Amino acid sequence: MTAKAVKTKVSQPESYDLVVTGGDVIDPILGTIQNAAILIADGKFVSVETDKKKINAAIKKTDKANVIDASGKLVTPGLIDLHVHLREPGREDEETVMSGAAAAAAGGFTTICCMPNTSPAIDDQETVRFVLSEAALADCRVLVVGAATKRRAGEELADIGDLVKAGVVAVSDDGDYIQNPDLMRRVLEYSRMFDIPIMQHAEDKYLVGDGVMNESFASAKLGVRGRPAVAEEIAVLRDIKLASFTGGKVHIQHVSGVGSVEAIRRAKAEGVNITAEACPHHFTLTDDLIDKEFDTNLRVNPPIRTQADVDAVIAGIVDGTIDCIATDHAPHSAEEKEVEFDQAPPGMVGLETVLGLVKTYLIDKGFITWQEAISKMTVNPARIIKQDLGDLQTGRSADLTIIDPDREWTVDPSKFKSLSRNTPFGGWKLSGRVEMTILKGKVRYSEGE
Ligand code: DOR
């Protein structure tokens, strides 16, 4: 054979779907930011390119309309949110799979995990398949978290094996703590067997009783029933013990108090299989705001707490005790929220404000870098649910978020894509704005369009 005959062709695509040029690309695995182009073909990443000649050659093979100039912008793997409430089935007036996914794309997300506290609960294969089929054409990838117990009633295990077969990436009774320790032990054993996390809403139900805000000086002053932080701490401590006993994998949702952050920090140091998330409202809001505003959008479970708790949550984010930032996007109708504080359902929407809150309250204040923030919103959540997402590796689904890092904007809930507007952040001035969201190489959200 002649040398000419054995010469192998470098596999370059005939054409590219999309080339994103000029932006500062964040690689959350390497922890780098570098000016580079991202080349995409067949909905997948081909390469992150810094060589000008190769970039120009790729641009020549791409339709002009599909070359995106991201100069002055940050380009990151598509954001991932482990904690979102879509209200379908059951409350389609508050959010549907499609509307929630559109809100997610507007917030920079290309993947969200939806919680099972729908009506009926997502506790069987049929309901999982229904949500997945609704999501097929949505603006963002929707992964399903199945109920850990039947009807989320905390009495009997759900058919976790069946749920896994139908495609759930985790189980949870979110909204409620799995109070029965024996049941939680079994859930953890299943979590180990199927290698999926149990996402736990950690608040002991007896200690929270019918409390509606943090139990503190603020609640005593208002004469409002409180939910003490120790309810979360005890719940977390029990689950740490059970996780270490069973070898199961527990993920603590929306960590909100000093004691729980400390408990998780210690457990991680001891090698327990535990991960944790924090939500923007727990690192930006304190319970004395309820005194001043009595805004029912400030009612959330677990509740917003004191400055010491906010500081502890931020310290946990900084030192890695808290692995990821999630929104706990919880849509509720205006009618349901326009009532007395203790009558309002808990929860606030979060998908369309999280990026600006992270930029303004964590990055601009010097707590974490852009790279660290993006890790907590991409590769870290992807690892928790064991999905090959959240980074820029060749062959991965070409999911990207383009961010204007310093753009200032004011939160206007009337512009939300979500069907619900229940946010306490309306009118807040934030810095850092999502400009474009790309899913599988296709633009699914473009600001202003
Ligand atoms: O405030 C909350 N709202 N916390 C939860 O855990 C559930 C959520 C909801 O579904 O509305």
CSV table of C-alpha atoms and ligand atoms in Angstrom, one decimal:
chain,number,residue,atom,x,y,z
A,1,MET,CA,0.0,0.0,0.0
A,2,THR,CA,1.3,3.4,-0.8
A,3,ALA,CA,1.6,6.1,1.8
A,4,LYS,CA,-1.1,8.0,-0.1
A,5,ALA,CA,-3.5,5.1,0.2
A,6,VAL,CA,-3.2,4.9,4.0
A,7,LYS,CA,-3.6,8.6,4.7
A,8,THR,CA,-6.5,8.9,7.1
A,9,LYS,CA,-9.1,11.6,6.8
A,10,VAL,CA,-9.5,13.8,9.9
A,11,SER,CA,-13.2,13.6,10.6
A,12,GLN,CA,-14.4,17.1,10.0
A,13,PRO,CA,-18.2,17.5,9.5
A,14,GLU,CA,-19.3,18.6,6.0
A,15,SER,CA,-21.0,21.5,7.6
A,16,TYR,CA,-21.8,22.9,11.0
A,17,ASP,CA,-25.3,23.5,12.5
A,18,LEU,CA,-24.0,26.4,14.5
A,19,VAL,CA,-20.8,28.2,15.3
A,20,VAL,CA,-20.7,30.5,18.4
A,21,THR,CA,-17.7,32.8,18.0
A,22,GLY,CA,-16.1,35.6,19.9
A,23,GLY,CA,-17.4,34.8,23.4
A,24,ASP,CA,-15.5,34.0,26.6
A,25,VAL,CA,-16.2,30.3,27.1
A,26,ILE,CA,-16.4,29.0,30.6
A,27,ASP,CA,-15.3,25.4,31.0
A,28,PRO,CA,-16.7,24.3,34.4
A,29,ILE,CA,-14.6,21.2,34.6
A,30,LEU,CA,-11.2,22.9,33.9
A,31,GLY,CA,-12.4,26.1,35.8
A,32,THR,CA,-11.2,28.2,32.9
A,33,ILE,CA,-12.6,31.2,30.9
A,34,GLN,CA,-11.0,31.7,27.5
A,35,ASN,CA,-12.0,33.4,24.3
A,36,ALA,CA,-13.0,30.6,21.9
A,37,ALA,CA,-15.5,29.5,19.4
A,38,ILE,CA,-17.8,26.5,19.9
A,39,LEU,CA,-18.4,24.3,16.8
A,40,ILE,CA,-21.6,22.3,16.7
A,41,ALA,CA,-22.7,19.6,14.2
A,42,ASP,CA,-25.7,17.2,14.4
A,43,GLY,CA,-26.8,18.8,17.6
A,44,LYS,CA,-23.5,17.9,19.4
A,45,PHE,CA,-20.3,19.7,20.4
A,46,VAL,CA,-17.5,19.1,17.9
A,47,SER,CA,-14.9,21.2,19.6
A,48,VAL,CA,-14.0,24.3,21.5
A,49,GLU,CA,-11.7,26.1,19.1
A,50,THR,CA,-9.1,28.8,19.7
A,51,ASP,CA,-7.2,28.5,16.4
A,52,LYS,CA,-8.3,31.4,14.2
A,53,LYS,CA,-7.7,29.5,11.0
A,54,LYS,CA,-9.8,26.6,12.1
A,55,ILE,CA,-12.6,28.9,13.3
A,56,ASN,CA,-12.6,30.7,9.9
A,57,ALA,CA,-12.7,27.4,8.1
A,58,ALA,CA,-15.7,26.2,10.2
A,59,ILE,CA,-17.5,29.5,9.6
A,60,LYS,CA,-17.1,29.0,5.8
A,61,LYS,CA,-18.9,25.7,6.2
A,62,THR,CA,-21.8,27.2,8.1
A,63,ASP,CA,-24.9,29.1,7.0
A,64,LYS,CA,-24.4,32.8,7.8
A,65,ALA,CA,-27.6,32.8,9.9
A,66,ASN,CA,-26.1,30.1,12.1
A,67,VAL,CA,-23.0,31.9,13.1
A,68,ILE,CA,-23.6,33.6,16.4
A,69,ASP,CA,-21.4,36.5,17.4
A,70,ALA,CA,-21.0,36.3,21.2
A,71,SER,CA,-18.3,39.0,21.5
A,72,GLY,CA,-18.4,40.5,25.0
A,73,LYS,CA,-20.6,37.6,26.3
A,74,LEU,CA,-20.0,34.6,28.4
A,75,VAL,CA,-20.7,31.2,26.8
A,76,THR,CA,-21.3,28.4,29.2
A,77,PRO,CA,-22.7,24.8,29.0
A,78,GLY,CA,-26.5,24.9,29.3
A,79,LEU,CA,-27.6,25.5,32.9
A,80,ILE,CA,-29.2,22.6,34.8
A,81,ASP,CA,-31.8,23.0,37.6
A,82,LEU,CA,-32.4,20.0,39.8
A,83,HIS,CA,-35.5,21.5,41.5
A,84,VAL,CA,-38.5,22.8,39.5
A,85,HIS,CA,-42.2,22.4,40.0
A,86,LEU,CA,-44.2,22.1,36.9
A,87,ARG,CA,-47.9,21.9,37.7
A,88,GLU,CA,-48.9,19.4,35.1
A,89,PRO,CA,-50.8,17.2,35.6
A,90,GLY,CA,-53.3,19.0,37.8
A,91,ARG,CA,-52.8,22.8,37.9
A,92,GLU,CA,-52.2,23.7,34.3
A,93,ASP,CA,-53.5,27.2,35.1
A,94,GLU,CA,-50.3,27.7,37.2
A,95,GLU,CA,-47.7,26.1,34.9
A,96,THR,CA,-47.6,23.5,32.2
A,97,VAL,CA,-44.6,21.4,31.1
A,98,MET,CA,-44.3,23.7,28.0
A,99,SER,CA,-44.7,27.0,29.9
A,100,GLY,CA,-42.3,25.9,32.6
A,101,ALA,CA,-39.7,24.8,30.0
A,102,ALA,CA,-40.1,28.2,28.2
A,103,ALA,CA,-39.5,30.0,31.5
A,104,ALA,CA,-36.5,27.7,32.1
A,105,ALA,CA,-35.0,28.5,28.7
A,106,ALA,CA,-35.5,32.2,29.4
A,107,GLY,CA,-33.6,31.7,32.6
A,108,GLY,CA,-30.7,30.1,30.7
A,109,PHE,CA,-31.6,26.5,31.5
A,110,THR,CA,-31.4,23.6,29.0
A,111,THR,CA,-32.2,20.9,31.5
A,112,ILE,CA,-34.6,20.9,34.5
A,113,CYS,CA,-35.8,18.2,36.8
A,114,CYS,CA,-39.5,18.4,37.7
A,115,MET,CA,-40.8,17.4,41.1
A,116,PRO,CA,-43.6,14.8,41.5
A,117,ASN,CA,-45.9,16.9,43.7
A,118,THR,CA,-48.5,17.2,40.9
A,119,SER,CA,-52.1,16.0,41.0
A,120,PRO,CA,-52.0,13.1,40.7
A,121,ALA,CA,-48.5,12.7,42.0
A,122,ILE,CA,-45.8,11.3,39.6
A,123,ASP,CA,-45.7,8.0,41.3
A,124,ASP,CA,-46.2,5.5,38.5
A,125,GLN,CA,-44.9,4.8,35.0
A,126,GLU,CA,-47.9,6.2,33.2
A,127,THR,CA,-47.6,9.6,34.8
A,128,VAL,CA,-43.8,9.7,34.2
A,129,ARG,CA,-44.4,8.9,30.5
A,130,PHE,CA,-47.2,11.5,30.3
A,131,VAL,CA,-44.8,14.2,31.5
A,132,LEU,CA,-42.0,13.1,29.3
A,133,SER,CA,-44.3,13.1,26.3
A,134,GLU,CA,-45.5,16.6,27.1
A,135,ALA,CA,-41.9,17.6,27.2
A,136,ALA,CA,-40.9,16.2,23.8
A,137,LEU,CA,-41.2,19.5,22.0
A,138,ALA,CA,-40.5,21.8,25.0
A,139,ASP,CA,-37.8,24.6,24.9
A,140,CYS,CA,-35.7,22.7,27.4
A,141,ARG,CA,-35.0,19.1,28.4
A,142,VAL,CA,-37.3,18.0,31.2
A,143,LEU,CA,-36.2,15.2,33.4
A,144,VAL,CA,-38.6,13.6,35.8
A,145,VAL,CA,-38.2,13.0,39.5
A,146,GLY,CA,-40.6,10.3,40.7
A,147,ALA,CA,-42.3,10.2,44.0
A,148,ALA,CA,-40.4,8.1,46.6
A,149,THR,CA,-43.7,7.0,48.3
A,150,LYS,CA,-47.1,6.2,46.8
A,151,ARG,CA,-49.2,9.4,46.4
A,152,ARG,CA,-46.3,11.1,48.3
A,153,ALA,CA,-48.2,10.1,51.3
A,154,GLY,CA,-45.1,8.9,53.2
A,155,GLU,CA,-46.8,5.5,54.0
A,156,GLU,CA,-45.8,3.0,51.4
A,157,LEU,CA,-42.8,2.8,49.0
A,158,ALA,CA,-43.6,3.8,45.4
A,159,ASP,CA,-42.6,1.2,42.8
A,160,ILE,CA,-39.2,2.7,42.4
A,161,GLY,CA,-37.9,0.1,40.1
A,162,ASP,CA,-40.8,0.7,37.7
A,163,LEU,CA,-40.2,4.5,37.9
A,164,VAL,CA,-36.5,4.0,37.1
A,165,LYS,CA,-37.5,1.9,34.1
A,166,ALA,CA,-39.8,4.7,32.9
A,167,GLY,CA,-36.9,7.1,33.1
A,168,VAL,CA,-36.9,9.0,36.4
A,169,VAL,CA,-33.5,10.4,37.4
A,170,ALA,CA,-34.2,10.6,41.1
A,171,VAL,CA,-37.0,10.1,43.6
A,172,SER,CA,-38.4,12.6,46.1
A,173,ASP,CA,-41.5,13.4,48.2
A,174,ASP,CA,-40.5,17.1,47.9
A,175,GLY,CA,-42.9,19.4,49.7
A,176,ASP,CA,-42.9,16.8,52.5
A,177,TYR,CA,-40.2,15.1,54.5
A,178,ILE,CA,-40.2,11.3,54.5
A,179,GLN,CA,-40.9,11.3,58.2
A,180,ASN,CA,-40.9,7.5,58.8
A,181,PRO,CA,-37.2,6.5,59.3
A,182,ASP,CA,-37.8,2.9,58.2
A,183,LEU,CA,-39.4,4.0,55.0
A,184,MET,CA,-36.5,6.4,54.4
A,185,ARG,CA,-34.1,3.5,55.0
A,186,ARG,CA,-35.9,1.5,52.3
A,187,VAL,CA,-35.8,4.4,49.9
A,188,LEU,CA,-32.1,4.8,50.4
A,189,GLU,CA,-31.6,1.1,49.8
A,190,TYR,CA,-33.4,1.4,46.5
A,191,SER,CA,-31.4,4.6,45.7
A,192,ARG,CA,-28.2,2.5,46.2
A,193,MET,CA,-29.5,-0.4,44.1
A,194,PHE,CA,-30.5,1.9,41.2
A,195,ASP,CA,-27.8,4.4,41.7
A,196,ILE,CA,-30.1,7.4,41.9
A,197,PRO,CA,-30.3,10.1,44.5
A,198,ILE,CA,-33.2,10.5,46.9
A,199,MET,CA,-33.9,14.3,46.9
A,200,GLN,CA,-35.1,15.1,50.4
A,201,HIS,CA,-37.2,18.0,51.6
A,202,ALA,CA,-35.6,18.0,55.1
A,203,GLU,CA,-38.1,19.5,57.6
A,204,ASP,CA,-39.4,17.3,60.4
A,205,LYS,CA,-43.2,17.6,60.2
A,206,TYR,CA,-43.8,17.5,63.9
A,207,LEU,CA,-41.4,20.3,64.6
A,208,VAL,CA,-42.7,22.6,61.8
A,209,GLY,CA,-46.4,21.8,62.8
A,210,ASP,CA,-48.5,24.5,61.1
A,211,GLY,CA,-45.8,27.1,61.1
A,212,VAL,CA,-45.7,29.5,58.2
A,213,MET,CA,-42.4,31.4,58.5
A,214,ASN,CA,-39.1,31.0,60.3
A,215,GLU,CA,-39.4,30.7,64.0
A,216,SER,CA,-37.4,33.7,65.2
A,217,PHE,CA,-37.6,37.2,66.7
A,218,ALA,CA,-39.5,38.3,63.5
A,219,SER,CA,-42.2,35.6,63.9
A,220,ALA,CA,-42.6,36.3,67.6
A,221,LYS,CA,-43.0,40.1,66.8
A,222,LEU,CA,-45.7,39.4,64.2
A,223,GLY,CA,-47.4,36.7,66.2
A,224,VAL,CA,-47.1,34.3,63.3
A,225,ARG,CA,-46.5,30.6,63.9
A,226,GLY,CA,-42.9,29.6,63.2
A,227,ARG,CA,-41.0,26.7,61.6
A,228,PRO,CA,-37.8,26.4,63.6
A,229,ALA,CA,-34.4,25.8,61.9
A,230,VAL,CA,-33.9,22.9,64.1
A,231,ALA,CA,-36.7,21.0,62.2
A,232,GLU,CA,-34.4,21.1,59.2
A,233,GLU,CA,-31.2,20.3,61.2
A,234,ILE,CA,-32.7,17.2,62.8
A,235,ALA,CA,-34.1,16.0,59.5
A,236,VAL,CA,-30.7,16.4,57.9
A,237,LEU,CA,-28.9,14.7,60.8
A,238,ARG,CA,-31.2,11.7,60.7
A,239,ASP,CA,-30.8,11.3,56.9
A,240,ILE,CA,-27.0,11.5,57.3
A,241,LYS,CA,-27.1,8.6,59.7
A,242,LEU,CA,-29.4,6.6,57.4
A,243,ALA,CA,-27.3,7.4,54.3
A,244,SER,CA,-24.2,6.3,56.0
A,245,PHE,CA,-25.9,3.1,57.3
A,246,THR,CA,-27.4,2.1,54.0
A,247,GLY,CA,-24.8,3.5,51.6
A,248,GLY,CA,-27.6,5.2,49.7
A,249,LYS,CA,-27.3,8.6,48.1
A,250,VAL,CA,-29.2,11.5,49.7
A,251,HIS,CA,-29.4,14.9,48.2
A,252,ILE,CA,-30.7,17.6,50.6
A,253,GLN,CA,-32.9,20.1,48.9
A,254,HIS,CA,-33.1,23.9,49.5
A,255,VAL,CA,-30.7,24.0,52.5
A,256,SER,CA,-31.7,27.1,54.6
A,257,GLY,CA,-30.1,27.0,58.1
A,258,VAL,CA,-26.8,27.3,59.9
A,259,GLY,CA,-27.1,23.9,61.6
A,260,SER,CA,-28.0,22.0,58.5
A,261,VAL,CA,-25.1,23.5,56.5
A,262,GLU,CA,-22.7,22.6,59.3
A,263,ALA,CA,-24.2,19.0,59.5
A,264,ILE,CA,-23.7,18.5,55.8
A,265,ARG,CA,-20.2,19.9,56.0
A,266,ARG,CA,-19.3,17.4,58.7
A,267,ALA,CA,-21.0,14.5,56.9
A,268,LYS,CA,-19.0,15.2,53.7
A,269,ALA,CA,-15.8,15.3,55.6
A,270,GLU,CA,-16.7,11.9,57.0
A,271,GLY,CA,-17.3,10.5,53.5
A,272,VAL,CA,-21.1,10.2,53.7
A,273,ASN,CA,-22.8,10.0,50.2
A,274,ILE,CA,-24.5,13.3,50.5
A,275,THR,CA,-25.0,16.3,48.3
A,276,ALA,CA,-26.9,19.5,48.7
A,277,GLU,CA,-28.5,22.5,46.9
A,278,ALA,CA,-29.3,26.0,47.9
A,279,CYS,CA,-31.9,28.4,46.4
A,280,PRO,CA,-31.5,32.1,45.6
A,281,HIS,CA,-34.1,33.1,48.2
A,282,HIS,CA,-32.1,31.5,50.9
A,283,PHE,CA,-29.0,33.5,50.1
A,284,THR,CA,-30.6,36.8,49.4
A,285,LEU,CA,-33.7,37.2,51.7
A,286,THR,CA,-34.2,37.4,55.5
A,287,ASP,CA,-37.3,36.9,57.6
A,288,ASP,CA,-37.4,40.5,58.8
A,289,LEU,CA,-38.6,41.4,55.2
A,290,ILE,CA,-41.9,39.7,56.1
A,291,ASP,CA,-42.3,42.2,58.9
A,292,LYS,CA,-41.9,45.1,56.5
A,293,GLU,CA,-43.7,43.9,53.4
A,294,PHE,CA,-46.0,41.0,54.5
A,295,ASP,CA,-45.7,39.8,50.9
A,296,THR,CA,-47.1,36.3,50.6
A,297,ASN,CA,-44.5,35.7,47.9
A,298,LEU,CA,-42.1,35.6,50.8
A,299,ARG,CA,-43.8,32.5,52.1
A,300,VAL,CA,-41.8,29.4,51.2
A,301,ASN,CA,-40.8,26.1,52.7
A,302,PRO,CA,-38.3,25.8,54.1
A,303,PRO,CA,-38.7,29.5,55.1
A,304,ILE,CA,-36.4,32.4,54.6
A,305,ARG,CA,-34.5,32.8,57.8
A,306,THR,CA,-32.0,35.2,59.5
A,307,GLN,CA,-28.9,36.9,58.3
A,308,ALA,CA,-26.8,34.3,60.2
A,309,ASP,CA,-28.5,31.6,58.1
A,310,VAL,CA,-28.0,33.5,54.9
A,311,ASP,CA,-24.3,33.9,55.8
A,312,ALA,CA,-24.1,30.1,56.5
A,313,VAL,CA,-25.7,29.2,53.2
A,314,ILE,CA,-23.3,31.4,51.4
A,315,ALA,CA,-20.3,30.0,53.3
A,316,GLY,CA,-21.6,26.5,52.3
A,317,ILE,CA,-21.7,27.6,48.7
A,318,VAL,CA,-18.2,29.0,48.9
A,319,ASP,CA,-16.6,26.0,50.5
A,320,GLY,CA,-18.4,23.3,48.4
A,321,THR,CA,-20.6,22.0,51.2
A,322,ILE,CA,-23.4,23.1,48.9
A,323,ASP,CA,-22.9,21.5,45.5
A,324,CYS,CA,-25.4,23.3,43.4
A,325,ILE,CA,-27.8,26.1,43.0
A,326,ALA,CA,-31.4,25.2,42.3
A,327,THR,CA,-34.4,27.4,42.1
A,328,ASP,CA,-37.3,25.4,43.7
A,329,HIS,CA,-39.4,27.2,41.1
A,330,ALA,CA,-42.9,26.9,42.6
A,331,PRO,CA,-45.6,28.6,40.6
A,332,HIS,CA,-48.8,29.6,42.4
A,333,SER,CA,-51.8,31.5,41.0
A,334,ALA,CA,-52.4,35.2,41.9
A,335,GLU,CA,-55.7,34.3,43.5
A,336,GLU,CA,-54.1,31.8,45.8
A,337,LYS,CA,-51.4,34.2,46.9
A,338,GLU,CA,-53.7,37.2,47.3
A,339,VAL,CA,-54.8,36.1,50.8
A,340,GLU,CA,-53.6,36.4,54.4
A,341,PHE,CA,-50.0,35.3,54.8
A,342,ASP,CA,-50.8,32.1,56.7
A,343,GLN,CA,-53.4,31.1,54.1
A,344,ALA,CA,-51.1,31.5,51.1
A,345,PRO,CA,-49.5,28.4,49.7
A,346,PRO,CA,-45.7,28.3,50.1
A,347,GLY,CA,-43.4,28.9,47.1
A,348,MET,CA,-42.1,31.4,44.6
A,349,VAL,CA,-41.1,31.2,41.0
A,350,GLY,CA,-37.4,31.3,40.4
A,351,LEU,CA,-36.3,30.2,36.9
A,352,GLU,CA,-36.2,33.6,35.3
A,353,THR,CA,-34.4,35.4,38.1
A,354,VAL,CA,-31.8,33.0,39.4
A,355,LEU,CA,-28.9,33.9,37.1
A,356,GLY,CA,-29.2,37.6,37.9
A,357,LEU,CA,-29.4,36.9,41.6
A,358,VAL,CA,-26.3,34.6,41.5
A,359,LYS,CA,-24.4,37.3,39.6
A,360,THR,CA,-25.5,40.2,41.8
A,361,TYR,CA,-25.4,38.5,45.2
A,362,LEU,CA,-22.7,35.9,44.9
A,363,ILE,CA,-20.3,36.9,42.1
A,364,ASP,CA,-20.4,40.7,42.4
A,365,LYS,CA,-20.1,40.5,46.2
A,366,GLY,CA,-16.9,38.5,45.7
A,367,PHE,CA,-18.1,35.2,47.2
A,368,ILE,CA,-17.6,33.0,44.2
A,369,THR,CA,-16.2,33.4,40.6
A,370,TRP,CA,-18.2,32.9,37.4
A,371,GLN,CA,-16.5,29.6,36.9
A,372,GLU,CA,-17.6,28.4,40.4
A,373,ALA,CA,-21.1,29.6,39.9
A,374,ILE,CA,-21.4,27.9,36.5
A,375,SER,CA,-20.1,24.6,38.0
A,376,LYS,CA,-22.8,24.7,40.5
A,377,MET,CA,-25.4,25.2,37.8
A,378,THR,CA,-24.0,22.7,35.2
A,379,VAL,CA,-21.6,20.0,35.9
A,380,ASN,CA,-22.3,19.5,39.6
A,381,PRO,CA,-26.1,19.0,39.2
A,382,ALA,CA,-25.4,16.8,36.1
A,383,ARG,CA,-23.1,14.5,38.2
A,384,ILE,CA,-25.7,14.2,41.0
A,385,ILE,CA,-28.3,12.8,38.6
A,386,LYS,CA,-25.6,11.0,36.6
A,387,GLN,CA,-26.4,12.6,33.2
A,388,ASP,CA,-23.8,13.2,30.5
A,389,LEU,CA,-24.6,16.9,30.4
A,390,GLY,CA,-23.2,20.1,31.9
A,391,ASP,CA,-19.9,20.4,30.1
A,392,LEU,CA,-18.5,21.0,26.6
A,393,GLN,CA,-17.0,17.6,25.8
A,394,THR,CA,-17.0,16.5,22.2
A,395,GLY,CA,-20.1,14.5,21.4
A,396,ARG,CA,-22.2,15.9,24.2
A,397,SER,CA,-25.6,17.4,23.4
A,398,ALA,CA,-24.8,21.0,22.3
A,399,ASP,CA,-26.5,22.8,25.1
A,400,LEU,CA,-25.3,26.3,25.7
A,401,THR,CA,-26.2,29.5,27.6
A,402,ILE,CA,-25.0,32.9,26.4
A,403,ILE,CA,-24.9,35.5,29.1
A,404,ASP,CA,-24.3,39.2,29.1
A,405,PRO,CA,-22.3,39.3,32.3
A,406,ASP,CA,-22.7,42.9,33.4
A,407,ARG,CA,-26.0,43.9,31.8
A,408,GLU,CA,-28.2,45.6,34.4
A,409,TRP,CA,-31.9,44.9,34.3
A,410,THR,CA,-35.0,45.2,36.5
A,411,VAL,CA,-37.1,42.2,37.3
A,412,ASP,CA,-40.5,42.7,35.7
A,413,PRO,CA,-42.7,39.7,36.5
A,414,SER,CA,-45.3,40.7,33.8
A,415,LYS,CA,-42.6,39.7,31.3
A,416,PHE,CA,-42.1,36.2,32.7
A,417,LYS,CA,-42.7,33.2,30.4
A,418,SER,CA,-43.9,31.3,33.4
A,419,LEU,CA,-47.7,31.3,33.8
A,420,SER,CA,-47.3,32.4,37.4
A,421,ARG,CA,-45.8,35.6,38.7
A,422,ASN,CA,-45.3,34.9,42.4
A,423,THR,CA,-41.9,36.4,43.0
A,424,PRO,CA,-40.8,38.7,45.8
A,425,PHE,CA,-38.0,40.0,43.4
A,426,GLY,CA,-40.3,42.2,41.2
A,427,GLY,CA,-38.6,45.6,40.8
A,428,TRP,CA,-35.2,44.4,42.0
A,429,LYS,CA,-32.3,45.7,40.0
A,430,LEU,CA,-30.0,42.9,39.0
A,431,SER,CA,-26.8,42.5,36.9
A,432,GLY,CA,-26.1,39.6,34.6
A,433,ARG,CA,-28.7,38.6,32.0
A,434,VAL,CA,-29.3,35.5,29.9
A,435,GLU,CA,-29.2,36.5,26.2
A,436,MET,CA,-29.6,33.1,24.5
A,437,THR,CA,-30.3,29.5,25.3
A,438,ILE,CA,-29.3,26.7,22.9
A,439,LEU,CA,-30.6,23.2,23.2
A,440,LYS,CA,-29.1,20.4,21.0
A,441,GLY,CA,-27.6,23.0,18.7
A,442,LYS,CA,-30.9,24.9,18.2
A,443,VAL,CA,-31.7,28.3,19.6
A,444,ARG,CA,-34.6,27.9,22.0
A,445,TYR,CA,-34.6,31.3,23.6
A,446,SER,CA,-33.2,34.6,22.3
A,447,GLU,CA,-33.7,37.7,24.5
A,448,GLY,CA,-36.0,40.3,22.9
A,449,GLU,CA,-37.5,37.9,20.4
B,1,DOR,O1,-42.3,26.5,49.2
B,1,DOR,C1,-42.4,25.4,48.6
B,1,DOR,N1,-43.2,25.2,47.6
B,1,DOR,N2,-41.6,24.4,49.1
B,1,DOR,C2,-41.8,23.2,48.6
B,1,DOR,O2,-41.1,22.3,49.0
B,1,DOR,C3,-42.9,22.9,47.7
B,1,DOR,C4,-43.2,24.0,46.8
B,1,DOR,C5,-44.4,23.9,46.0
B,1,DOR,O3,-44.6,22.9,45.4
B,1,DOR,O4,-45.2,24.9,45.9
